[in-house]
Amino acid sequence: MNTAAAPTLDDHDHGHHAGPSPGLMRWLVTTNHKDIGTLYLLFSLTMFFIGGAFALVIRAELFQPGLQIVNPHFFNQMTTLHALVMVFGAVMPAFVGLANWLLPMMIGAPDMALPRMNNWSFWIMPFAFTLLLSTLFTSGGGPAGGWTLYPPLVLQTGDAFPFVILAVHMLGVSSIMGAINVIATILNLRAPGMTLMKMPLFVWTWLITAFLLIAVMPVLAGAVTMLLTDKYFGTSFFNAGGGGDPVLFQHVFWFFGHPEVYIMILPAFGVISQIIPTFARKPLFGYASMVYATSSIAFLSFIVWAHHMFTVGMPLAGQLFFMYATMLIAVPTGVKVFNWVSTMWRGAMTFETPMLFAIAFVILFTIGGFSGLMLAIAPADFQYQDTYFVVAHFHYVLVPGSVFSLMAAAYYWLPKWTGHMYNEQMGKIHFWLSVVGVNILFFPQHFLGLAGMPRRIPDYALQFTEFNMISTVGAFLFGFSQLLFLYNVIQTIRGGVKATDQVWEGAHGLEWTLPSPPPYHTFTTAPVVK
Amino acid sequence: MEIREAVSAGAANRRLVKRLLLITVAMFGFGFAMVPIYDVLCQITGLNGKTGGRQVAAVLPMAVDEARTVTVEFVANLNVGAPWEFAPQVSHMQVHPGQYYQTHYLARNLTGHALVGQAIPSVAPGLAAQHFQKIECFCFNRQVFQPEERREMPVVFRIDPNLPSDVHTITLSYTFFRLDDAGG
Amino acid sequence: MTTSRIAQAGGIAAGGALLAWSAVAHADFALNMTPGATSVSREIYSLHMLIFWICVVIGVAVFGVMFWSIYHHRKSRGVAPAHFHESTLIEIVWTVVPMLILIAMAVPATKVLIRMADARDAELTIKVTGYQWRWHYQYLNEDVGFFSTLSTSPAQIHNDASKGEHYLLEVDQRMVVPVGKKIRVLTTASDVIHSWWVPALAIKKDAIPGFINESWTLIDKPGVYRGQCAELCGKDHGFMPIVVEAMPEAEFRQWVAKMKASNLNTLTASGGKTL
């Protein structure tokens, strides 16, 4: 593919330099999708360690019954900020980073469709998180009412409250801009011949995710705006005393919150659907059904929200509806898992680090899916709701689910991005430590929840001691194992064995036709997809 | 050739971005629209036992069902920071559907200054809420209490004979909220 | 590490986890939900175990196929990859079969849910009010009401004294109820949302300021059943336990008489009785 001679789309449309600006300004003013992708990924990694540190404070306090390290109020700030940082700072930006790096390269586009907006959507985030985390140092401390921000409790937040709301607004704006960019890129910049049903699955899952984002982030913005006016401007949206209803907030929040859960997992499905075929050396089984399953999950995500609220006292008919709708999600999710297993079936598999993470994803995410199905059963949910069983459930789908898919993606595409192979031995050690650590960390939490330990408590009754200790040991093992990943990534960026263009023997797709690392501008002339 | 494509791609982008922004704005509005939607749903389903703070619009006469007796329980709650005493006059009544009944709640301002408060009704089971008609109720309005004032606040109500036959007990609960500044 | 060792280790780990999980599911210590003390809690327990075992069977089947494939379909064994990538028939099968399994789960779940919603004809109504951070119990037809506060000493919490058997699960005043009688529990709150949860009774109901929520229980054997607040309600959310003591009717009557005479008896937070 000869791209050098043609005038570039970038040059004419956006007046870019041929290469990056020198020095720090490169990163501040960049509109290049690869630079912005890198910024997102590094930001997300930073947030992953900050959120992880909060988690270790939580686990350290819970190592033994009694209060040892932090007071209950600070503990609540840790649980709240751990969630906000991990959801909005680590997982979501990491997937946006992958989207930035990969979508143009996968569909044969020269860049994202709206490069300047791309720059803004990234640079809003560091400010939002500076604002959010600085509340820890205000009088009264940071937000301590849980990431779900339920009123009336959240209205008891001190000086931090308006900052938290503003930070959430900024993150919402950032996500919405990112999502608009993704949709515009995928719909308008595909190379000739790249029909929708030829797009790699990662592109498909991101397209659907982006629509979810623009559908629900504004709803969250509305909900927190109402909180703000309730606290400062005398409205009574959620105040029963003024004719409002605190439960209404929960409905609005989870109308955002449940699709949000899929925003964090659908791109992970996309990543896994890229990686398993590569290392099985066999095309993805059931491509079309994967697309339909992803769409069905996205649709269902809008009609199941109240399964987070079975205990608020809904009428029986409502409980039944939300129980049935939630159970239905198991069907398309099952289809995905079956398709992945069928892709492996009669392949010729090798087990490099990305594949190991992908296989662990399939197993451990499915375990999270099983506990999700159990939680969907409304009568049993009365016993599970707000216990460590729920904590175990959503951490299984988010950590060995979303986060493992991000690890898999990082190892899988790092050679393409940097031009160097990562240290495979160290990658495998990182995998095994992570997979062992994560299970020691979260599996006992199922038992704790079933035995009756509520979530979000800084201290617990004596019968919960052993499993909390085990869980804490797992947390530190898992947490510190991630330093290996950090080291491996840094070393790979700095140098290492030169990666080939295709990198992986079984890799297919446009991004693997580019050099490793790809030049600053790629596909300035669109490739033709047969 | 490439330039022309670029221009048309730019126009397509603008069109698309406009549409997506429209969706965004619409969804922001939808968040707020959920407030009235939710209220309507509550009225229909009795979600949360909301009876609505409003008076029944048309008080039509109803056939009194002497054969049927329903127990109505009265409950009083005070929200935090509401310095009143607040209690029902009777803890429960036996009533016939269709018949009017009157009872009252007692409230006393425990402070030496004037207070403004309002009582918020809630009915359990939630499905009975729409069949519980309040003809007169102190909960319709905000209540001003003079310092130390003690007051009887009447409720006139009627159970709709269409109340599902398997409901034998209805609980009417009022929670008193303080409305002026330091409501907590 | 060779791939076969990885596969073996993975297989052993997964098998071990499943074995451990199934072994502990029936153990008598704090690993699993307890069947509880009411017919509803037992029904929920059976439902929980039913869904659990269905999940285990599906898991063993799916992961079994996967591990078999991981073992046999490795490049290092010199296999050539197949090229198939779709089969309409099999896609239909694995959409329809899970649907049928879900319906099989939904039927018993619906039955239990309908039973749980039926709070009719209770013989005793107790209003439970959540406060930051204690509970108030009011017996609606008995003129009995009192606060129930954590009785574990701060010294135990701050590790200055050894922790007692019921550390954090003990209160000054228990909610006392008769056995064999249907009891209706109304939950509400005075400040923020709380959630009243007693696992053995399978009641978890949010206590929401301004609204009352209804649930019910019928305890069949005397005993002390402990629970906790289940909805984050601020700083001391972890320190507002619930203790329910079920006793025979006659003893319950004596307790009611004693409470009426007691100065602990406060019908509402502000002492509404004195009106």
Coordinates of N, CA, C and O in Angstrom, one line a residue, chain A residues 273-350:
Chain A
S273 N -13.1 -10.6 21.5 CA -13.5 -11.2 20.1 C -12.4 -10.9 19.1 O -12.4 -11.5 18.0
Q274 N -11.5 -10.0 19.4 CA -10.3 -9.8 18.5 C -9.2 -10.8 18.8 O -8.6 -11.3 17.9
I275 N -9.0 -11.0 20.1 CA -7.8 -11.7 20.6 C -8.0 -13.3 20.4 O -7.1 -13.9 19.9
I276 N -9.2 -13.8 20.8 CA -9.3 -15.3 20.7 C -9.1 -15.8 19.3 O -8.4 -16.8 19.1
P277 N -9.7 -15.2 18.3 CA -9.5 -15.7 16.9 C -8.0 -15.7 16.5 O -7.5 -16.6 15.9
T278 N -7.3 -14.6 16.9 CA -5.9 -14.5 16.6 C -5.1 -15.7 17.1 O -4.3 -16.4 16.4
F279 N -5.3 -16.1 18.4 CA -4.5 -17.1 19.0 C -5.1 -18.5 18.8 O -4.4 -19.5 19.1
A280 N -6.3 -18.6 18.3 CA -6.9 -19.9 17.9 C -6.6 -20.1 16.4 O -6.8 -21.2 15.9
R281 N -6.1 -19.1 15.8 CA -5.8 -19.1 14.3 C -7.0 -19.6 13.5 O -6.9 -20.4 12.6
K282 N -8.1 -19.0 13.9 CA -9.4 -19.5 13.3 C -10.4 -18.3 13.4 O -10.3 -17.6 14.3
P283 N -11.2 -18.1 12.3 CA -12.0 -16.9 12.4 C -13.0 -17.0 13.5 O -13.4 -18.1 14.0
L284 N -13.5 -15.8 14.0 CA -14.4 -15.7 15.1 C -15.7 -16.5 14.7 O -16.2 -16.3 13.6
F285 N -16.2 -17.3 15.6 CA -17.4 -18.1 15.3 C -18.6 -17.2 15.6 O -18.7 -16.4 16.5
G286 N -19.5 -17.2 14.6 CA -20.8 -16.5 14.8 C -20.6 -15.0 14.8 O -21.2 -14.3 15.7
Y287 N -19.9 -14.4 13.8 CA -19.7 -12.9 13.8 C -21.0 -12.2 13.9 O -21.2 -11.3 14.7
A288 N -22.0 -12.6 13.0 CA -23.2 -11.9 12.9 C -24.0 -12.0 14.2 O -24.5 -11.0 14.8
S289 N -24.0 -13.2 14.8 CA -24.7 -13.3 16.1 C -24.1 -12.5 17.2 O -24.7 -12.1 18.1
M290 N -22.7 -12.4 17.1 CA -22.1 -11.5 18.1 C -22.6 -10.1 18.0 O -22.8 -9.4 19.0
V291 N -22.8 -9.6 16.8 CA -23.3 -8.2 16.6 C -24.7 -8.1 17.1 O -25.0 -7.2 17.9
Y292 N -25.5 -9.1 16.8 CA -26.9 -9.0 17.3 C -26.9 -9.2 18.8 O -27.7 -8.5 19.5
A293 N -26.1 -10.1 19.3 CA -26.1 -10.2 20.8 C -25.7 -9.0 21.5 O -26.3 -8.6 22.5
T294 N -24.7 -8.3 21.0 CA -24.3 -7.0 21.6 C -25.4 -6.0 21.5 O -25.7 -5.3 22.5
S295 N -26.0 -5.9 20.4 CA -27.2 -5.0 20.3 C -28.3 -5.3 21.2 O -28.9 -4.4 21.9
S296 N -28.6 -6.6 21.4 CA -29.7 -7.0 22.3 C -29.3 -6.6 23.7 O -30.2 -6.1 24.5
I297 N -28.0 -6.9 24.1 CA -27.6 -6.5 25.5 C -27.8 -5.0 25.7 O -28.3 -4.6 26.7
A298 N -27.4 -4.2 24.7 CA -27.5 -2.8 24.8 C -29.0 -2.4 24.9 O -29.3 -1.6 25.8
F299 N -29.8 -3.0 24.1 CA -31.3 -2.7 24.2 C -31.8 -3.1 25.6 O -32.5 -2.3 26.3
L300 N -31.5 -4.3 26.0 CA -32.0 -4.8 27.3 C -31.5 -3.9 28.5 O -32.2 -3.7 29.5
S301 N -30.4 -3.3 28.3 CA -29.8 -2.5 29.4 C -30.7 -1.3 29.8 O -30.6 -0.8 30.9
F302 N -31.6 -0.9 28.9 CA -32.5 0.2 29.2 C -33.7 -0.2 29.9 O -34.5 0.7 30.4
I303 N -34.0 -1.5 30.0 CA -35.3 -1.9 30.7 C -35.1 -2.8 31.9 O -36.0 -3.5 32.3
V304 N -33.9 -2.7 32.4 CA -33.7 -3.6 33.6 C -33.2 -2.9 34.8 O -32.9 -3.5 35.9
W305 N -33.2 -1.5 34.8 CA -32.5 -0.7 35.8 C -33.0 -1.0 37.2 O -32.2 -1.0 38.1
A306 N -34.3 -1.3 37.3 CA -34.8 -1.3 38.7 C -34.4 -2.6 39.4 O -34.7 -2.8 40.6
H307 N -33.7 -3.5 38.7 CA -33.2 -4.7 39.5 C -32.1 -4.3 40.5 O -31.7 -5.1 41.3
H308 N -31.6 -3.1 40.4 CA -30.7 -2.6 41.5 C -31.5 -2.1 42.7 O -30.9 -1.7 43.7
M309 N -32.8 -2.1 42.6 CA -33.7 -1.5 43.6 C -34.8 -2.4 44.1 O -35.9 -1.9 44.4
F310 N -34.6 -3.7 44.0 CA -35.7 -4.6 44.4 C -36.2 -4.3 45.8 O -37.4 -4.6 46.2
T311 N -35.3 -3.8 46.7 CA -35.7 -3.7 48.1 C -36.3 -2.3 48.4 O -36.7 -2.1 49.5
V312 N -36.5 -1.4 47.4 CA -37.1 -0.1 47.8 C -38.6 -0.2 47.9 O -39.2 0.8 48.4
G313 N -39.2 -1.4 47.6 CA -40.6 -1.5 47.8 C -41.4 -1.2 46.5 O -42.3 -0.3 46.5
M314 N -41.0 -1.9 45.5 CA -41.8 -1.7 44.2 C -43.0 -2.6 44.3 O -43.1 -3.6 45.0
P315 N -44.0 -2.3 43.5 CA -45.2 -3.2 43.4 C -44.8 -4.5 42.8 O -43.8 -4.5 42.0
L316 N -45.5 -5.5 43.1 CA -45.2 -6.9 42.6 C -45.0 -6.9 41.1 O -44.0 -7.5 40.6
A317 N -45.9 -6.3 40.4 CA -45.8 -6.3 38.9 C -44.5 -5.8 38.4 O -43.8 -6.3 37.5
G318 N -44.0 -4.7 39.1 CA -42.7 -4.1 38.7 C -41.6 -5.0 39.0 O -40.7 -5.2 38.2
Q319 N -41.6 -5.7 40.2 CA -40.6 -6.6 40.5 C -40.5 -7.7 39.5 O -39.4 -8.1 39.1
L320 N -41.7 -8.3 39.1 CA -41.7 -9.4 38.2 C -41.1 -8.9 36.8 O -40.3 -9.6 36.2
F321 N -41.6 -7.8 36.3 CA -41.1 -7.3 35.1 C -39.6 -7.2 35.0 O -38.9 -7.7 34.1
F322 N -39.0 -6.5 36.1 CA -37.6 -6.3 36.1 C -36.8 -7.6 36.3 O -35.7 -7.8 35.8
M323 N -37.4 -8.5 37.0 CA -36.8 -9.8 37.2 C -36.7 -10.6 35.8 O -35.6 -11.0 35.4
Y324 N -37.8 -10.6 35.1 CA -37.8 -11.4 33.8 C -36.9 -10.7 32.8 O -36.1 -11.4 32.2
A325 N -37.0 -9.4 32.8 CA -36.1 -8.6 31.8 C -34.6 -8.9 32.1 O -33.8 -9.1 31.2
T326 N -34.3 -8.9 33.4 CA -32.9 -9.1 33.7 C -32.4 -10.5 33.4 O -31.3 -10.7 32.9
M327 N -33.3 -11.5 33.7 CA -32.9 -12.8 33.4 C -32.6 -13.0 31.9 O -31.8 -13.7 31.5
L328 N -33.4 -12.3 31.1 CA -33.3 -12.4 29.6 C -31.8 -12.0 29.1 O -31.4 -12.5 28.1
I329 N -31.2 -11.1 29.9 CA -29.8 -10.7 29.5 C -28.9 -11.9 29.4 O -27.9 -11.9 28.7
A330 N -29.2 -13.0 30.2 CA -28.3 -14.1 30.2 C -28.3 -14.8 28.8 O -27.3 -15.4 28.5
V331 N -29.3 -14.6 28.0 CA -29.4 -15.3 26.7 C -28.3 -14.7 25.7 O -27.4 -15.4 25.3
P332 N -28.3 -13.4 25.4 CA -27.3 -12.9 24.5 C -25.9 -13.0 25.1 O -24.9 -13.2 24.4
T333 N -25.8 -12.9 26.4 CA -24.5 -13.0 27.1 C -24.0 -14.4 26.9 O -22.8 -14.7 26.6
G334 N -24.9 -15.4 27.1 CA -24.5 -16.8 26.9 C -24.1 -17.0 25.4 O -23.0 -17.7 25.2
V335 N -24.8 -16.5 24.5 CA -24.4 -16.6 23.1 C -23.0 -16.2 22.9 O -22.2 -16.9 22.2
K336 N -22.6 -15.1 23.5 CA -21.2 -14.6 23.3 C -20.2 -15.6 23.9 O -19.2 -15.9 23.2
V337 N -20.5 -16.1 25.1 CA -19.5 -17.1 25.7 C -19.4 -18.3 24.8 O -18.3 -18.8 24.5
F338 N -20.6 -18.8 24.3 CA -20.6 -20.0 23.5 C -19.8 -19.7 22.2 O -19.1 -20.6 21.7
N339 N -20.0 -18.6 21.7 CA -19.2 -18.2 20.4 C -17.7 -18.2 20.7 O -17.0 -18.7 19.8
W340 N -17.3 -17.7 21.8 CA -15.9 -17.7 22.1 C -15.3 -19.1 22.2 O -14.3 -19.4 21.7
V341 N -16.1 -19.9 23.0 CA -15.6 -21.3 23.1 C -15.6 -22.0 21.8 O -14.6 -22.7 21.5
S342 N -16.6 -21.7 20.9 CA -16.6 -22.4 19.6 C -15.5 -21.9 18.7 O -15.0 -22.6 17.8
T343 N -15.1 -20.6 19.0 CA -13.9 -20.1 18.2 C -12.7 -20.9 18.6 O -11.8 -21.2 17.7
M344 N -12.5 -21.2 19.8 CA -11.3 -22.0 20.3 C -11.4 -23.4 19.7 O -10.4 -24.0 19.4
W345 N -12.6 -23.9 19.6 CA -12.8 -25.3 19.3 C -12.2 -25.6 17.9 O -12.5 -25.0 16.9
R346 N -11.3 -26.6 17.9 CA -10.6 -27.1 16.7 C -9.8 -26.0 16.1 O -9.5 -26.0 14.9
G347 N -9.4 -25.0 16.9 CA -8.4 -24.1 16.4 C -7.0 -24.7 16.6 O -6.8 -25.9 16.9
A348 N -6.0 -23.9 16.4 CA -4.6 -24.3 16.7 C -4.0 -23.2 17.7 O -3.4 -22.3 17.3
M349 N -4.3 -23.5 19.0 CA -4.1 -22.4 20.0 C -2.7 -22.3 20.5 O -2.0 -23.3 20.7
T350 N -2.2 -21.1 20.7 CA -1.1 -20.8 21.5 C -1.5 -19.9 22.6 O -2.5 -19.2 22.5

